Amino acid sequence: KFRSTNRISSSCIDIPGLLVVNPNPPLIVNNPCHLEYRMVDGAHRICLRKYLLTLLTGELAELEEELVEGEKSHTHSTADDKLYATIQEKQRLVHRTMHGMFLVMN
């Protein structure tokens, strides 16, 4: 889904995706995966959201590891305060990125 850089750069992950309920039983024509719902809008945004979440959790893990290493030295500095603030901001971003919204239509 990331082949089109124009499409990715214009994607806003806060816009909800659109799902449509498939008939019972799901038709192959409407949904090749035979699932109850089919995404008709938002596939690029959900892929971008998952990619950003992967990047953010990796950055958060590195920052937390750096904090643990710093705590081993038993010294506290303003750099530690900045690190705590950065970790809290990354945690907020991870939480925000984890929670998407989709509209379901019959």
PDB file of N, CA and C in Angstrom:
ATOM      1  N   LYS A   1       0.809  -1.207   0.000  1.00  0.00           N
ATOM      2  CA  LYS A   1       0.000   0.000   0.000  1.00  0.00           C
ATOM      3  C   LYS A   1       0.852   1.269   0.000  1.00  0.00           C
ATOM      4  N   PHE A   2       2.158   1.146   0.195  1.00  0.00           N
ATOM      5  CA  PHE A   2       3.009   2.320   0.269  1.00  0.00           C
ATOM      6  C   PHE A   2       3.687   2.659  -1.047  1.00  0.00           C
ATOM      7  N   ARG A   3       3.211   2.156  -2.146  1.00  0.00           N
ATOM      8  CA  ARG A   3       3.852   2.418  -3.439  1.00  0.00           C
ATOM      9  C   ARG A   3       3.657   3.854  -3.901  1.00  0.00           C
ATOM     10  N   SER A   4       2.559   4.467  -3.555  1.00  0.00           N
ATOM     11  CA  SER A   4       2.256   5.820  -3.994  1.00  0.00           C
ATOM     12  C   SER A   4       2.601   6.823  -2.894  1.00  0.00           C
ATOM     13  N   THR A   5       3.736   7.516  -3.049  1.00  0.00           N
ATOM     14  CA  THR A   5       4.145   8.482  -2.024  1.00  0.00           C
ATOM     15  C   THR A   5       3.194   9.669  -1.967  1.00  0.00           C
ATOM     16  N   ASN A   6       2.598  10.050  -3.084  1.00  0.00           N
ATOM     17  CA  ASN A   6       1.623  11.147  -3.073  1.00  0.00           C
ATOM     18  C   ASN A   6       0.420  10.785  -2.221  1.00  0.00           C
ATOM     19  N   ARG A   7      -0.020   9.562  -2.346  1.00  0.00           N
ATOM     20  CA  ARG A   7      -1.188   9.115  -1.595  1.00  0.00           C
ATOM     21  C   ARG A   7      -0.878   9.046  -0.105  1.00  0.00           C
ATOM     22  N   ILE A   8       0.311   8.581   0.229  1.00  0.00           N
ATOM     23  CA  ILE A   8       0.699   8.481   1.633  1.00  0.00           C
ATOM     24  C   ILE A   8       0.863   9.861   2.248  1.00  0.00           C
ATOM     25  N   SER A   9       1.521  10.757   1.541  1.00  0.00           N
ATOM     26  CA  SER A   9       1.779  12.083   2.099  1.00  0.00           C
ATOM     27  C   SER A   9       0.491  12.882   2.303  1.00  0.00           C
ATOM     28  N   SER A  10      -0.549  12.561   1.568  1.00  0.00           N
ATOM     29  CA  SER A  10      -1.810  13.280   1.734  1.00  0.00           C
ATOM     30  C   SER A  10      -2.778  12.548   2.659  1.00  0.00           C
ATOM     31  N   SER A  11      -2.357  11.422   3.227  1.00  0.00           N
ATOM     32  CA  SER A  11      -3.234  10.648   4.112  1.00  0.00           C
ATOM     33  C   SER A  11      -3.268  11.251   5.502  1.00  0.00           C
ATOM     34  N   CYS A  12      -4.452  11.403   6.038  1.00  0.00           N
ATOM     35  CA  CYS A  12      -4.632  11.833   7.422  1.00  0.00           C
ATOM     36  C   CYS A  12      -5.196  10.646   8.185  1.00  0.00           C
ATOM     37  N   ILE A  13      -4.402  10.089   9.100  1.00  0.00           N
ATOM     38  CA  ILE A  13      -4.821   8.862   9.788  1.00  0.00           C
ATOM     39  C   ILE A  13      -5.968   9.106  10.758  1.00  0.00           C
ATOM     40  N   ASP A  14      -6.336  10.370  10.991  1.00  0.00           N
ATOM     41  CA  ASP A  14      -7.445  10.652  11.909  1.00  0.00           C
ATOM     42  C   ASP A  14      -8.807  10.580  11.224  1.00  0.00           C
ATOM     43  N   ILE A  15      -8.825  10.489   9.902  1.00  0.00           N
ATOM     44  CA  ILE A  15     -10.096  10.349   9.183  1.00  0.00           C
ATOM     45  C   ILE A  15     -10.526   8.890   9.262  1.00  0.00           C
ATOM     46  N   PRO A  16     -11.751   8.621   9.714  1.00  0.00           N
ATOM     47  CA  PRO A  16     -12.176   7.227   9.875  1.00  0.00           C
ATOM     48  C   PRO A  16     -12.268   6.484   8.549  1.00  0.00           C
ATOM     49  N   GLY A  17     -11.992   5.192   8.613  1.00  0.00           N
ATOM     50  CA  GLY A  17     -12.175   4.324   7.460  1.00  0.00           C
ATOM     51  C   GLY A  17     -13.648   3.977   7.303  1.00  0.00           C
ATOM     52  N   LEU A  18     -13.998   3.405   6.185  1.00  0.00           N
ATOM     53  CA  LEU A  18     -15.387   3.064   5.906  1.00  0.00           C
ATOM     54  C   LEU A  18     -15.485   1.576   5.625  1.00  0.00           C
ATOM     55  N   LEU A  19     -16.295   0.888   6.430  1.00  0.00           N
ATOM     56  CA  LEU A  19     -16.524  -0.547   6.269  1.00  0.00           C
ATOM     57  C   LEU A  19     -17.965  -0.766   5.836  1.00  0.00           C
ATOM     58  N   VAL A  20     -18.180  -1.790   5.027  1.00  0.00           N
ATOM     59  CA  VAL A  20     -19.520  -2.148   4.570  1.00  0.00           C
ATOM     60  C   VAL A  20     -19.789  -3.574   5.017  1.00  0.00           C
ATOM     61  N   VAL A  21     -20.984  -3.800   5.543  1.00  0.00           N
ATOM     62  CA  VAL A  21     -21.378  -5.145   5.957  1.00  0.00           C
ATOM     63  C   VAL A  21     -21.692  -5.955   4.716  1.00  0.00           C
ATOM     64  N   ASN A  22     -21.123  -7.142   4.632  1.00  0.00           N
ATOM     65  CA  ASN A  22     -21.392  -8.036   3.506  1.00  0.00           C
ATOM     66  C   ASN A  22     -22.682  -8.793   3.750  1.00  0.00           C
ATOM     67  N   PRO A  23     -23.339  -9.211   2.674  1.00  0.00           N
ATOM     68  CA  PRO A  23     -24.550 -10.025   2.843  1.00  0.00           C
ATOM     69  C   PRO A  23     -24.213 -11.355   3.517  1.00  0.00           C
ATOM     70  N   ASN A  24     -25.208 -11.978   4.053  1.00  0.00           N
ATOM     71  CA  ASN A  24     -24.990 -13.250   4.741  1.00  0.00           C
ATOM     72  C   ASN A  24     -25.449 -14.376   3.829  1.00  0.00           C
ATOM     73  N   PRO A  25     -24.641 -15.281   3.379  1.00  0.00           N
ATOM     74  CA  PRO A  25     -23.192 -15.373   3.569  1.00  0.00           C
ATOM     75  C   PRO A  25     -22.470 -14.386   2.655  1.00  0.00           C
ATOM     76  N   PRO A  26     -21.234 -14.003   3.034  1.00  0.00           N
ATOM     77  CA  PRO A  26     -20.493 -13.045   2.202  1.00  0.00           C
ATOM     78  C   PRO A  26     -20.286 -13.566   0.779  1.00  0.00           C
ATOM     79  N   LEU A  27     -20.440 -12.679  -0.176  1.00  0.00           N
ATOM     80  CA  LEU A  27     -20.245 -13.041  -1.570  1.00  0.00           C
ATOM     81  C   LEU A  27     -18.784 -12.874  -1.955  1.00  0.00           C
ATOM     82  N   ILE A  28     -18.253 -13.813  -2.731  1.00  0.00           N
ATOM     83  CA  ILE A  28     -16.866 -13.720  -3.196  1.00  0.00           C
ATOM     84  C   ILE A  28     -16.667 -12.464  -4.027  1.00  0.00           C
ATOM     85  N   VAL A  29     -17.668 -12.115  -4.808  1.00  0.00           N
ATOM     86  CA  VAL A  29     -17.562 -10.940  -5.664  1.00  0.00           C
ATOM     87  C   VAL A  29     -17.354  -9.681  -4.814  1.00  0.00           C
ATOM     88  N   ASN A  30     -18.065  -9.590  -3.703  1.00  0.00           N
ATOM     89  CA  ASN A  30     -17.976  -8.410  -2.845  1.00  0.00           C
ATOM     90  C   ASN A  30     -16.775  -8.431  -1.914  1.00  0.00           C
ATOM     91  N   ASN A  31     -16.343  -9.614  -1.527  1.00  0.00           N
ATOM     92  CA  ASN A  31     -15.272  -9.697  -0.555  1.00  0.00           C
ATOM     93  C   ASN A  31     -14.485 -10.982  -0.768  1.00  0.00           C
ATOM     94  N   PRO A  32     -13.342 -10.890  -1.415  1.00  0.00           N
ATOM     95  CA  PRO A  32     -12.558 -12.097  -1.700  1.00  0.00           C
ATOM     96  C   PRO A  32     -12.058 -12.809  -0.451  1.00  0.00           C
ATOM     97  N   CYS A  33     -12.071 -12.140   0.700  1.00  0.00           N
ATOM     98  CA  CYS A  33     -11.594 -12.770   1.944  1.00  0.00           C
ATOM     99  C   CYS A  33     -12.712 -13.475   2.698  1.00  0.00           C
ATOM    100  N   HIS A  34     -13.939 -13.407   2.224  1.00  0.00           N
ATOM    101  CA  HIS A  34     -15.097 -14.039   2.867  1.00  0.00           C
ATOM    102  C   HIS A  34     -15.307 -13.545   4.290  1.00  0.00           C
ATOM    103  N   LEU A  35     -15.082 -12.271   4.555  1.00  0.00           N
ATOM    104  CA  LEU A  35     -15.251 -11.724   5.892  1.00  0.00           C
ATOM    105  C   LEU A  35     -16.580 -11.001   6.017  1.00  0.00           C
ATOM    106  N   GLU A  36     -16.989 -10.761   7.256  1.00  0.00           N
ATOM    107  CA  GLU A  36     -18.265 -10.106   7.508  1.00  0.00           C
ATOM    108  C   GLU A  36     -18.262  -8.657   7.028  1.00  0.00           C
ATOM    109  N   TYR A  37     -17.109  -8.004   7.131  1.00  0.00           N
ATOM    110  CA  TYR A  37     -16.990  -6.610   6.726  1.00  0.00           C
ATOM    111  C   TYR A  37     -15.970  -6.466   5.597  1.00  0.00           C
ATOM    112  N   ARG A  38     -16.178  -5.436   4.800  1.00  0.00           N
ATOM    113  CA  ARG A  38     -15.229  -5.137   3.721  1.00  0.00           C
ATOM    114  C   ARG A  38     -14.863  -3.661   3.800  1.00  0.00           C
ATOM    115  N   MET A  39     -13.565  -3.361   3.779  1.00  0.00           N
ATOM    116  CA  MET A  39     -13.125  -1.974   3.829  1.00  0.00           C
ATOM    117  C   MET A  39     -13.219  -1.378   2.431  1.00  0.00           C
ATOM    118  N   VAL A  40     -14.027  -0.331   2.300  1.00  0.00           N
ATOM    119  CA  VAL A  40     -14.173   0.313   0.998  1.00  0.00           C
ATOM    120  C   VAL A  40     -13.416   1.633   0.935  1.00  0.00           C
ATOM    121  N   ASP A  41     -13.008   2.155   2.084  1.00  0.00           N
ATOM    122  CA  ASP A  41     -12.204   3.371   2.122  1.00  0.00           C
ATOM    123  C   ASP A  41     -11.360   3.341   3.389  1.00  0.00           C
ATOM    124  N   GLY A  42     -10.083   3.685   3.262  1.00  0.00           N
ATOM    125  CA  GLY A  42      -9.233   3.796   4.437  1.00  0.00           C
ATOM    126  C   GLY A  42      -8.118   2.782   4.530  1.00  0.00           C
ATOM    127  N   ALA A  43      -7.943   1.938   3.523  1.00  0.00           N
ATOM    128  CA  ALA A  43      -6.903   0.907   3.586  1.00  0.00           C
ATOM    129  C   ALA A  43      -5.506   1.528   3.688  1.00  0.00           C
ATOM    130  N   HIS A  44      -5.243   2.576   2.934  1.00  0.00           N
ATOM    131  CA  HIS A  44      -3.932   3.234   3.003  1.00  0.00           C
ATOM    132  C   HIS A  44      -3.725   3.873   4.378  1.00  0.00           C
ATOM    133  N   ARG A  45      -4.793   4.443   4.919  1.00  0.00           N
ATOM    134  CA  ARG A  45      -4.669   5.087   6.232  1.00  0.00           C
ATOM    135  C   ARG A  45      -4.398   4.067   7.318  1.00  0.00           C
ATOM    136  N   ILE A  46      -5.034   2.908   7.259  1.00  0.00           N
ATOM    137  CA  ILE A  46      -4.794   1.888   8.288  1.00  0.00           C
ATOM    138  C   ILE A  46      -3.376   1.330   8.153  1.00  0.00           C
ATOM    139  N   CYS A  47      -2.895   1.164   6.942  1.00  0.00           N
ATOM    140  CA  CYS A  47      -1.510   0.712   6.751  1.00  0.00           C
ATOM    141  C   CYS A  47      -0.526   1.753   7.274  1.00  0.00           C
ATOM    142  N   LEU A  48      -0.808   3.014   7.010  1.00  0.00           N
ATOM    143  CA  LEU A  48       0.056   4.086   7.502  1.00  0.00           C
ATOM    144  C   LEU A  48       0.024   4.137   9.027  1.00  0.00           C
ATOM    145  N   ARG A  49      -1.144   3.960   9.606  1.00  0.00           N
ATOM    146  CA  ARG A  49      -1.279   3.949  11.071  1.00  0.00           C
ATOM    147  C   ARG A  49      -0.450   2.810  11.669  1.00  0.00           C
ATOM    148  N   LYS A  50      -0.527   1.635  11.088  1.00  0.00           N
ATOM    149  CA  LYS A  50       0.241   0.488  11.593  1.00  0.00           C
ATOM    150  C   LYS A  50       1.742   0.721  11.451  1.00  0.00           C
ATOM    151  N   TYR A  51       2.150   1.323  10.343  1.00  0.00           N
ATOM    152  CA  TYR A  51       3.565   1.625  10.122  1.00  0.00           C
ATOM    153  C   TYR A  51       4.065   2.638  11.148  1.00  0.00           C
ATOM    154  N   LEU A  52       3.296   3.705  11.359  1.00  0.00           N
ATOM    155  CA  LEU A  52       3.679   4.713  12.348  1.00  0.00           C
ATOM    156  C   LEU A  52       3.738   4.127  13.750  1.00  0.00           C
ATOM    157  N   LEU A  53       2.805   3.246  14.068  1.00  0.00           N
ATOM    158  CA  LEU A  53       2.797   2.604  15.377  1.00  0.00           C
ATOM    159  C   LEU A  53       4.049   1.763  15.575  1.00  0.00           C
ATOM    160  N   THR A  54       4.477   1.066  14.534  1.00  0.00           N
ATOM    161  CA  THR A  54       5.704   0.276  14.603  1.00  0.00           C
ATOM    162  C   THR A  54       6.912   1.174  14.853  1.00  0.00           C
ATOM    163  N   LEU A  55       6.990   2.284  14.140  1.00  0.00           N
ATOM    164  CA  LEU A  55       8.103   3.215  14.334  1.00  0.00           C
ATOM    165  C   LEU A  55       8.096   3.812  15.735  1.00  0.00           C
ATOM    166  N   LEU A  56       6.924   4.244  16.195  1.00  0.00           N
ATOM    167  CA  LEU A  56       6.828   4.865  17.508  1.00  0.00           C
ATOM    168  C   LEU A  56       7.165   3.902  18.636  1.00  0.00           C
ATOM    169  N   THR A  57       6.700   2.664  18.544  1.00  0.00           N
ATOM    170  CA  THR A  57       6.998   1.707  19.617  1.00  0.00           C
ATOM    171  C   THR A  57       8.484   1.368  19.628  1.00  0.00           C
ATOM    172  N   GLY A  58       9.126   1.341  18.468  1.00  0.00           N
ATOM    173  CA  GLY A  58      10.567   1.122  18.416  1.00  0.00           C
ATOM    174  C   GLY A  58      11.328   2.269  19.057  1.00  0.00           C
ATOM    175  N   GLU A  59      10.926   3.502  18.737  1.00  0.00           N
ATOM    176  CA  GLU A  59      11.560   4.674  19.342  1.00  0.00           C
ATOM    177  C   GLU A  59      11.354   4.694  20.848  1.00  0.00           C
ATOM    178  N   LEU A  60      10.147   4.342  21.287  1.00  0.00           N
ATOM    179  CA  LEU A  60       9.845   4.313  22.717  1.00  0.00           C
ATOM    180  C   LEU A  60      10.701   3.280  23.440  1.00  0.00           C
ATOM    181  N   ALA A  61      10.862   2.107  22.841  1.00  0.00           N
ATOM    182  CA  ALA A  61      11.688   1.062  23.455  1.00  0.00           C
ATOM    183  C   ALA A  61      13.135   1.528  23.592  1.00  0.00           C
ATOM    184  N   GLU A  62      13.656   2.209  22.578  1.00  0.00           N
ATOM    185  CA  GLU A  62      15.037   2.724  22.644  1.00  0.00           C
ATOM    186  C   GLU A  62      15.178   3.766  23.746  1.00  0.00           C
ATOM    187  N   LEU A  63      14.193   4.659  23.860  1.00  0.00           N
ATOM    188  CA  LEU A  63      14.247   5.692  24.897  1.00  0.00           C
ATOM    189  C   LEU A  63      14.172   5.079  26.298  1.00  0.00           C
ATOM    190  N   GLU A  64      13.296   4.080  26.451  1.00  0.00           N
ATOM    191  CA  GLU A  64      13.172   3.425  27.762  1.00  0.00           C
ATOM    192  C   GLU A  64      14.450   2.677  28.122  1.00  0.00           C
ATOM    193  N   GLU A  65      15.092   2.079  27.137  1.00  0.00           N
ATOM    194  CA  GLU A  65      16.366   1.397  27.381  1.00  0.00           C
ATOM    195  C   GLU A  65      17.437   2.407  27.800  1.00  0.00           C
ATOM    196  N   GLU A  66      17.437   3.544  27.141  1.00  0.00           N
ATOM    197  CA  GLU A  66      18.386   4.611  27.498  1.00  0.00           C
ATOM    198  C   GLU A  66      18.148   5.088  28.928  1.00  0.00           C
ATOM    199  N   LEU A  67      16.876   5.171  29.329  1.00  0.00           N
ATOM    200  CA  LEU A  67      16.537   5.585  30.686  1.00  0.00           C
ATOM    201  C   LEU A  67      17.045   4.576  31.706  1.00  0.00           C
ATOM    202  N   VAL A  68      16.853   3.297  31.425  1.00  0.00           N
ATOM    203  CA  VAL A  68      17.323   2.243  32.329  1.00  0.00           C
ATOM    204  C   VAL A  68      18.838   2.299  32.476  1.00  0.00           C
ATOM    205  N   GLU A  69      19.530   2.494  31.362  1.00  0.00           N
ATOM    206  CA  GLU A  69      20.993   2.590  31.412  1.00  0.00           C
ATOM    207  C   GLU A  69      21.432   3.800  32.241  1.00  0.00           C
ATOM    208  N   GLY A  70      20.706   4.906  32.107  1.00  0.00           N
ATOM    209  CA  GLY A  70      21.029   6.109  32.873  1.00  0.00           C
ATOM    210  C   GLY A  70      20.770   5.947  34.350  1.00  0.00           C
ATOM    211  N   GLU A  71      19.716   5.171  34.693  1.00  0.00           N
ATOM    212  CA  GLU A  71      19.404   4.950  36.103  1.00  0.00           C
ATOM    213  C   GLU A  71      20.449   4.073  36.780  1.00  0.00           C
ATOM    214  N   LYS A  72      21.139   3.256  36.016  1.00  0.00           N
ATOM    215  CA  LYS A  72      22.196   2.408  36.578  1.00  0.00           C
ATOM    216  C   LYS A  72      23.354   3.246  37.109  1.00  0.00           C
ATOM    217  N   SER A  73      23.550   4.437  36.542  1.00  0.00           N
ATOM    218  CA  SER A  73      24.661   5.290  36.980  1.00  0.00           C
ATOM    219  C   SER A  73      24.307   6.057  38.252  1.00  0.00           C
ATOM    220  N   HIS A  74      23.028   6.048  38.667  1.00  0.00           N
ATOM    221  CA  HIS A  74      22.544   6.665  39.906  1.00  0.00           C
ATOM    222  C   HIS A  74      22.785   8.165  39.963  1.00  0.00           C
ATOM    223  N   THR A  75      22.838   8.815  38.831  1.00  0.00           N
ATOM    224  CA  THR A  75      22.938  10.273  38.804  1.00  0.00           C
ATOM    225  C   THR A  75      21.709  10.821  38.099  1.00  0.00           C
ATOM    226  N   HIS A  76      21.274  11.989  38.527  1.00  0.00           N
ATOM    227  CA  HIS A  76      20.091  12.614  37.924  1.00  0.00           C
ATOM    228  C   HIS A  76      20.507  13.956  37.346  1.00  0.00           C
ATOM    229  N   SER A  77      20.073  14.236  36.136  1.00  0.00           N
ATOM    230  CA  SER A  77      20.436  15.493  35.492  1.00  0.00           C
ATOM    231  C   SER A  77      19.240  16.045  34.730  1.00  0.00           C
ATOM    232  N   THR A  78      19.415  17.233  34.176  1.00  0.00           N
ATOM    233  CA  THR A  78      18.336  17.817  33.367  1.00  0.00           C
ATOM    234  C   THR A  78      18.115  17.001  32.097  1.00  0.00           C
ATOM    235  N   ALA A  79      19.156  16.286  31.650  1.00  0.00           N
ATOM    236  CA  ALA A  79      18.998  15.416  30.485  1.00  0.00           C
ATOM    237  C   ALA A  79      18.004  14.290  30.806  1.00  0.00           C
ATOM    238  N   ASP A  80      18.030  13.811  32.060  1.00  0.00           N
ATOM    239  CA  ASP A  80      17.071  12.782  32.474  1.00  0.00           C
ATOM    240  C   ASP A  80      15.646  13.328  32.441  1.00  0.00           C
ATOM    241  N   ASP A  81      15.485  14.571  32.880  1.00  0.00           N
ATOM    242  CA  ASP A  81      14.155  15.190  32.851  1.00  0.00           C
ATOM    243  C   ASP A  81      13.646  15.309  31.416  1.00  0.00           C
ATOM    244  N   LYS A  82      14.533  15.690  30.507  1.00  0.00           N
ATOM    245  CA  LYS A  82      14.161  15.777  29.089  1.00  0.00           C
ATOM    246  C   LYS A  82      13.808  14.401  28.540  1.00  0.00           C
ATOM    247  N   LEU A  83      14.559  13.381  28.978  1.00  0.00           N
ATOM    248  CA  LEU A  83      14.288  12.010  28.538  1.00  0.00           C
ATOM    249  C   LEU A  83      12.928  11.542  29.040  1.00  0.00           C
ATOM    250  N   TYR A  84      12.601  11.828  30.306  1.00  0.00           N
ATOM    251  CA  TYR A  84      11.283  11.483  30.851  1.00  0.00           C
ATOM    252  C   TYR A  84      10.173  12.157  30.040  1.00  0.00           C
ATOM    253  N   ALA A  85      10.356  13.435  29.737  1.00  0.00           N
ATOM    254  CA  ALA A  85       9.351  14.175  28.971  1.00  0.00           C
ATOM    255  C   ALA A  85       9.196  13.591  27.566  1.00  0.00           C
ATOM    256  N   THR A  86      10.304  13.224  26.948  1.00  0.00           N
ATOM    257  CA  THR A  86      10.257  12.634  25.609  1.00  0.00           C
ATOM    258  C   THR A  86       9.540  11.289  25.636  1.00  0.00           C
ATOM    259  N   ILE A  87       9.817  10.490  26.665  1.00  0.00           N
ATOM    260  CA  ILE A  87       9.152   9.185  26.809  1.00  0.00           C
ATOM    261  C   ILE A  87       7.652   9.377  26.983  1.00  0.00           C
ATOM    262  N   GLN A  88       7.248  10.328  27.814  1.00  0.00           N
ATOM    263  CA  GLN A  88       5.818  10.572  28.023  1.00  0.00           C
ATOM    264  C   GLN A  88       5.135  11.008  26.715  1.00  0.00           C
ATOM    265  N   GLU A  89       5.816  11.850  25.948  1.00  0.00           N
ATOM    266  CA  GLU A  89       5.243  12.293  24.674  1.00  0.00           C
ATOM    267  C   GLU A  89       5.112  11.123  23.697  1.00  0.00           C
ATOM    268  N   LYS A  90       6.121  10.260  23.630  1.00  0.00           N
ATOM    269  CA  LYS A  90       6.049   9.078  22.748  1.00  0.00           C
ATOM    270  C   LYS A  90       4.916   8.157  23.193  1.00  0.00           C
ATOM    271  N   GLN A  91       4.738   8.004  24.523  1.00  0.00           N
ATOM    272  CA  GLN A  91       3.652   7.159  25.026  1.00  0.00           C
ATOM    273  C   GLN A  91       2.295   7.723  24.609  1.00  0.00           C
ATOM    274  N   ARG A  92       2.149   9.043  24.663  1.00  0.00           N
ATOM    275  CA  ARG A  92       0.891   9.674  24.218  1.00  0.00           C
ATOM    276  C   ARG A  92       0.664   9.434  22.724  1.00  0.00           C
ATOM    277  N   LEU A  93       1.732   9.571  21.934  1.00  0.00           N
ATOM    278  CA  LEU A  93       1.610   9.345  20.492  1.00  0.00           C
ATOM    279  C   LEU A  93       1.256   7.892  20.176  1.00  0.00           C
ATOM    280  N   VAL A  94       1.870   6.949  20.890  1.00  0.00           N
ATOM    281  CA  VAL A  94       1.550   5.535  20.689  1.00  0.00           C
ATOM    282  C   VAL A  94       0.085   5.287  21.016  1.00  0.00           C
ATOM    283  N   HIS A  95      -0.381   5.827  22.134  1.00  0.00           N
ATOM    284  CA  HIS A  95      -1.780   5.640  22.539  1.00  0.00           C
ATOM    285  C   HIS A  95      -2.730   6.225  21.485  1.00  0.00           C
ATOM    286  N   ARG A  96      -2.412   7.429  21.000  1.00  0.00           N
ATOM    287  CA  ARG A  96      -3.251   8.074  19.988  1.00  0.00           C
ATOM    288  C   ARG A  96      -3.260   7.288  18.678  1.00  0.00           C
ATOM    289  N   THR A  97      -2.094   6.780  18.289  1.00  0.00           N
ATOM    290  CA  THR A  97      -1.989   6.057  17.027  1.00  0.00           C
ATOM    291  C   THR A  97      -2.674   4.695  17.095  1.00  0.00           C
ATOM    292  N   MET A  98      -2.717   4.107  18.283  1.00  0.00           N
ATOM    293  CA  MET A  98      -3.347   2.783  18.453  1.00  0.00           C
ATOM    294  C   MET A  98      -4.855   2.817  18.253  1.00  0.00           C
ATOM    295  N   HIS A  99      -5.470   3.940  18.503  1.00  0.00           N
ATOM    296  CA  HIS A  99      -6.930   4.001  18.519  1.00  0.00           C
ATOM    297  C   HIS A  99      -7.466   4.682  17.263  1.00  0.00           C
ATOM    298  N   GLY A 100      -7.865   3.871  16.314  1.00  0.00           N
ATOM    299  CA  GLY A 100      -8.470   4.370  15.089  1.00  0.00           C
ATOM    300  C   GLY A 100      -9.973   4.252  15.158  1.00  0.00           C
ATOM    301  N   MET A 101     -10.646   4.785  14.165  1.00  0.00           N
ATOM    302  CA  MET A 101     -12.098   4.726  14.145  1.00  0.00           C
ATOM    303  C   MET A 101     -12.548   4.339  12.736  1.00  0.00           C
ATOM    304  N   PHE A 102     -13.600   3.549  12.670  1.00  0.00           N
ATOM    305  CA  PHE A 102     -14.173   3.150  11.400  1.00  0.00           C
ATOM    306  C   PHE A 102     -15.679   3.303  11.455  1.00  0.00           C
ATOM    307  N   LEU A 103     -16.245   3.699  10.361  1.00  0.00           N
ATOM    308  CA  LEU A 103     -17.688   3.781  10.233  1.00  0.00           C
ATOM    309  C   LEU A 103     -18.154   2.528   9.510  1.00  0.00           C
ATOM    310  N   VAL A 104     -19.204   1.906  10.047  1.00  0.00           N
ATOM    311  CA  VAL A 104     -19.741   0.679   9.458  1.00  0.00           C
ATOM    312  C   VAL A 104     -21.110   0.994   8.862  1.00  0.00           C
ATOM    313  N   MET A 105     -21.274   0.616   7.581  1.00  0.00           N
ATOM    314  CA  MET A 105     -22.550   0.867   6.908  1.00  0.00           C
ATOM    315  C   MET A 105     -23.166  -0.469   6.482  1.00  0.00           C
ATOM    316  N   ASN A 106     -24.469  -0.541   6.545  1.00  0.00           N
ATOM    317  CA  ASN A 106     -25.178  -1.737   6.073  1.00  0.00           C
ATOM    318  C   ASN A 106     -25.411  -1.658   4.593  1.00  0.00           C
TER     319      ASN A 106
END
